[in-house]
PDB file of C-alpha atoms in Angstrom:
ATOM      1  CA  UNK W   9      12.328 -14.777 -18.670  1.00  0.00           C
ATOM      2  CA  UNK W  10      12.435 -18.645 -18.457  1.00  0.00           C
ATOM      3  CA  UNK W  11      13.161 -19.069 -14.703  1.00  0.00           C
ATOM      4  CA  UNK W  12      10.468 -16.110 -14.012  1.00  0.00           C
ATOM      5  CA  UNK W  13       8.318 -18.398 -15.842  1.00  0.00           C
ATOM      6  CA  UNK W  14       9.571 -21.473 -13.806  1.00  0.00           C
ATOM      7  CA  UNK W  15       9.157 -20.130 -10.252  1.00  0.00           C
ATOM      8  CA  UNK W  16       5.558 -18.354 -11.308  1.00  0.00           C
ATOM      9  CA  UNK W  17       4.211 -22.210 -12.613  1.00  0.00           C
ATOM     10  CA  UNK W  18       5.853 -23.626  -8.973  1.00  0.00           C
ATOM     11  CA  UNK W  19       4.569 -20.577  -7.131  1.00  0.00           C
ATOM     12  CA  UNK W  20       0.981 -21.007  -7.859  1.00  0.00           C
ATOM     13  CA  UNK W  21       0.969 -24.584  -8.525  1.00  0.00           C
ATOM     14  CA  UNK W  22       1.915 -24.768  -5.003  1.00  0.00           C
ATOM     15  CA  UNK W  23      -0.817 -22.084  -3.709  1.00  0.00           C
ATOM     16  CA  UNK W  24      -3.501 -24.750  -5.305  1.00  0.00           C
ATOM     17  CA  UNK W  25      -2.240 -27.224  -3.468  1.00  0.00           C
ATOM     18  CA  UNK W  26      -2.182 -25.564  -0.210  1.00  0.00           C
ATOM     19  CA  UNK W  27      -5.207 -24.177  -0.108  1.00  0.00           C
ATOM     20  CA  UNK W  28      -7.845 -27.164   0.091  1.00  0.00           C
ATOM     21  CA  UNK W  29      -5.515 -28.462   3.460  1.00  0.00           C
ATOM     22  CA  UNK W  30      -5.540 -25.051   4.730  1.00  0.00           C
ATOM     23  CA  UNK W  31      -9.597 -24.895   4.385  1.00  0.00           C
ATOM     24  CA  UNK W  32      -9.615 -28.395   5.893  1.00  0.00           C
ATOM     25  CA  UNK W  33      -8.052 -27.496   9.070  1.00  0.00           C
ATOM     26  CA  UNK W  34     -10.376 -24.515   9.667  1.00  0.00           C
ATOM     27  CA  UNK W  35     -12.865 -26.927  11.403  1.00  0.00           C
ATOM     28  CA  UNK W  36     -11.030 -29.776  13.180  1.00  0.00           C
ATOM     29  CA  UNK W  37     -13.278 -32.509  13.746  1.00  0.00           C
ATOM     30  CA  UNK W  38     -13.622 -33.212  17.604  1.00  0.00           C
ATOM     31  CA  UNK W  39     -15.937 -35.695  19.561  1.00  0.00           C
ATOM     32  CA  UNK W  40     -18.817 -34.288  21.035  1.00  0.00           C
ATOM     33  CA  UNK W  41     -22.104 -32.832  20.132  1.00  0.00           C
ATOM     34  CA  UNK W  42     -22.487 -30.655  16.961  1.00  0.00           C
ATOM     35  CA  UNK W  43     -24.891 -27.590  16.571  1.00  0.00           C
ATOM     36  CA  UNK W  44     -27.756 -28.007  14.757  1.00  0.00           C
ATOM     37  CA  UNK W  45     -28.519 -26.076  11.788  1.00  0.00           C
ATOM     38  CA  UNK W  46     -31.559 -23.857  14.012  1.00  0.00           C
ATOM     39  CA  UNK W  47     -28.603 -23.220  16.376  1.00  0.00           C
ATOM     40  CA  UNK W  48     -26.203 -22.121  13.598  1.00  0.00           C
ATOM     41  CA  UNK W  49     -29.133 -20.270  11.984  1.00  0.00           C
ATOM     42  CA  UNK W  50     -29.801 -18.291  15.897  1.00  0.00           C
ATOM     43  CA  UNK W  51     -25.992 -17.641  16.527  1.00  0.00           C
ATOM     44  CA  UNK W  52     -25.476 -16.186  12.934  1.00  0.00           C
ATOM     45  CA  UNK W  53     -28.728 -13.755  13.080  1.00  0.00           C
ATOM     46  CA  UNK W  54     -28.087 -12.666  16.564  1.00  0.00           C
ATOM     47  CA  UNK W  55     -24.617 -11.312  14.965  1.00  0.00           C
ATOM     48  CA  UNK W  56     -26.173 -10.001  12.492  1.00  0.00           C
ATOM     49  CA  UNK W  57     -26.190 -12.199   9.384  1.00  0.00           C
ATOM     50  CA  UNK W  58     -29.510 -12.682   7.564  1.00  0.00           C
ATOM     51  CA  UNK W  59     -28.504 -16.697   6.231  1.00  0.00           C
ATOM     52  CA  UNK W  60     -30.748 -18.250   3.102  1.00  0.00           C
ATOM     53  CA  UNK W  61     -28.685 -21.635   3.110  1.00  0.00           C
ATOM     54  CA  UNK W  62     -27.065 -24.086   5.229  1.00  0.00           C
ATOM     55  CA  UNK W  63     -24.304 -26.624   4.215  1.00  0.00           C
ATOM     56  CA  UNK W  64     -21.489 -28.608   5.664  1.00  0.00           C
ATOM     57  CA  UNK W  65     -18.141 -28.155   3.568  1.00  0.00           C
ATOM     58  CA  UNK W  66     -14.710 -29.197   5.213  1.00  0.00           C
ATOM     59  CA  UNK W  67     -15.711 -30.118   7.899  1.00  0.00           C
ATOM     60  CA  UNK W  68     -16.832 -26.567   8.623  1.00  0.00           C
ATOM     61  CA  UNK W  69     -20.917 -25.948   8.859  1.00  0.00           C
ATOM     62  CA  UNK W  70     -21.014 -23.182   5.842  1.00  0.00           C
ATOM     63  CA  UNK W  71     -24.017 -20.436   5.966  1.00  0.00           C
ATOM     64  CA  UNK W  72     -24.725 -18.489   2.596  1.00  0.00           C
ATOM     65  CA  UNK W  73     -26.128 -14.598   2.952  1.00  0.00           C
ATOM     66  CA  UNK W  74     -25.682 -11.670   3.672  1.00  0.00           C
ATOM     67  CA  UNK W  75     -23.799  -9.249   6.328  1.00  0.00           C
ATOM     68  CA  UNK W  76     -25.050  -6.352   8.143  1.00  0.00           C
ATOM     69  CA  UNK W  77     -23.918  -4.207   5.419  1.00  0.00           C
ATOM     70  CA  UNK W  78     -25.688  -6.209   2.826  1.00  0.00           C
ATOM     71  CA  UNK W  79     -23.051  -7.903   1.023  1.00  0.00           C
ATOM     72  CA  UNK W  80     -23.113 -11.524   0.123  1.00  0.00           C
ATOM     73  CA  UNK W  81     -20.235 -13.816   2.129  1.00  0.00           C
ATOM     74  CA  UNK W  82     -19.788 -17.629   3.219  1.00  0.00           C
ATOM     75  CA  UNK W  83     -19.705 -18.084   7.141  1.00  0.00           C
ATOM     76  CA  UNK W  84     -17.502 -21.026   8.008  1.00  0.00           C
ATOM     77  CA  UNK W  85     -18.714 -21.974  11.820  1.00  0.00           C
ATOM     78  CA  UNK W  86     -17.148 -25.142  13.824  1.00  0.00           C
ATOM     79  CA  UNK W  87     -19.809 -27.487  14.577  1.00  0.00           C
ATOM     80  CA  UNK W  88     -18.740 -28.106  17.878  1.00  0.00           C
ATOM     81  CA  UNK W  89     -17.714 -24.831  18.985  1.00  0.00           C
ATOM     82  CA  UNK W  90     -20.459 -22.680  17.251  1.00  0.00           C
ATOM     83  CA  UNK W  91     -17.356 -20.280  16.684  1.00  0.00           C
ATOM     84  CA  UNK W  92     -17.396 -18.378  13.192  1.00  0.00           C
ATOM     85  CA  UNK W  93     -13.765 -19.381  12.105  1.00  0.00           C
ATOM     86  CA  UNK W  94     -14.160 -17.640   8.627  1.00  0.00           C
ATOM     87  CA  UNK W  95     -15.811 -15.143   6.291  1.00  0.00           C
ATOM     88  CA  UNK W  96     -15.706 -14.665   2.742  1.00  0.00           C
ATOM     89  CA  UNK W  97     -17.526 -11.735   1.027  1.00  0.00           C
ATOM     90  CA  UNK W  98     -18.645 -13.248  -2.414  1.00  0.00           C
ATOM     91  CA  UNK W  99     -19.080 -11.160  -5.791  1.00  0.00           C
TER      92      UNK W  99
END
């Protein structure tokens, strides 16, 4: 029961670490020009995504809304690229 104990604490103690570096390298930042937030806002509705806010978070652009299918998610989109790199359907 102890070492089940032991490798669950290490387990997840290491999934909290991982996951902030593994959010930071979902937008790499690059020289060049970034998108602005209307261009963000024109790429996400033409696929679909009705956005109500805008933010930056690592180093991703991150759009708050709503899918096609109505559910709330995060869009992670790479500045430079304009390419959605993530969604995450929020409760």
């Amino acid at each position: 029961m102890i070492r089940f104990m032991t490798t669950a604490v290490v387990t997840l103690s290491a999934l909290a670490f991982a996951s902030p570096g593994f959010a930071a390298d979902l937008c790499k930042k690059t020289d060049g020009p970034t998108k602005s937030e209307a261009e963000i806002r024109t790429l996400l509705e033409g696929k679909g995504y009705k956005v109500t806010e805008i933010g930056t978070e690592d180093g991703c652009v991150e759009a708050k809304g709503t899918n096609k299918g109505g559910k709330k998610v995060e869009v992670y989109v790479d500045p430079v690229s304009g390419e959605v790199v993530k969604v995450k359907e929020v409760n």
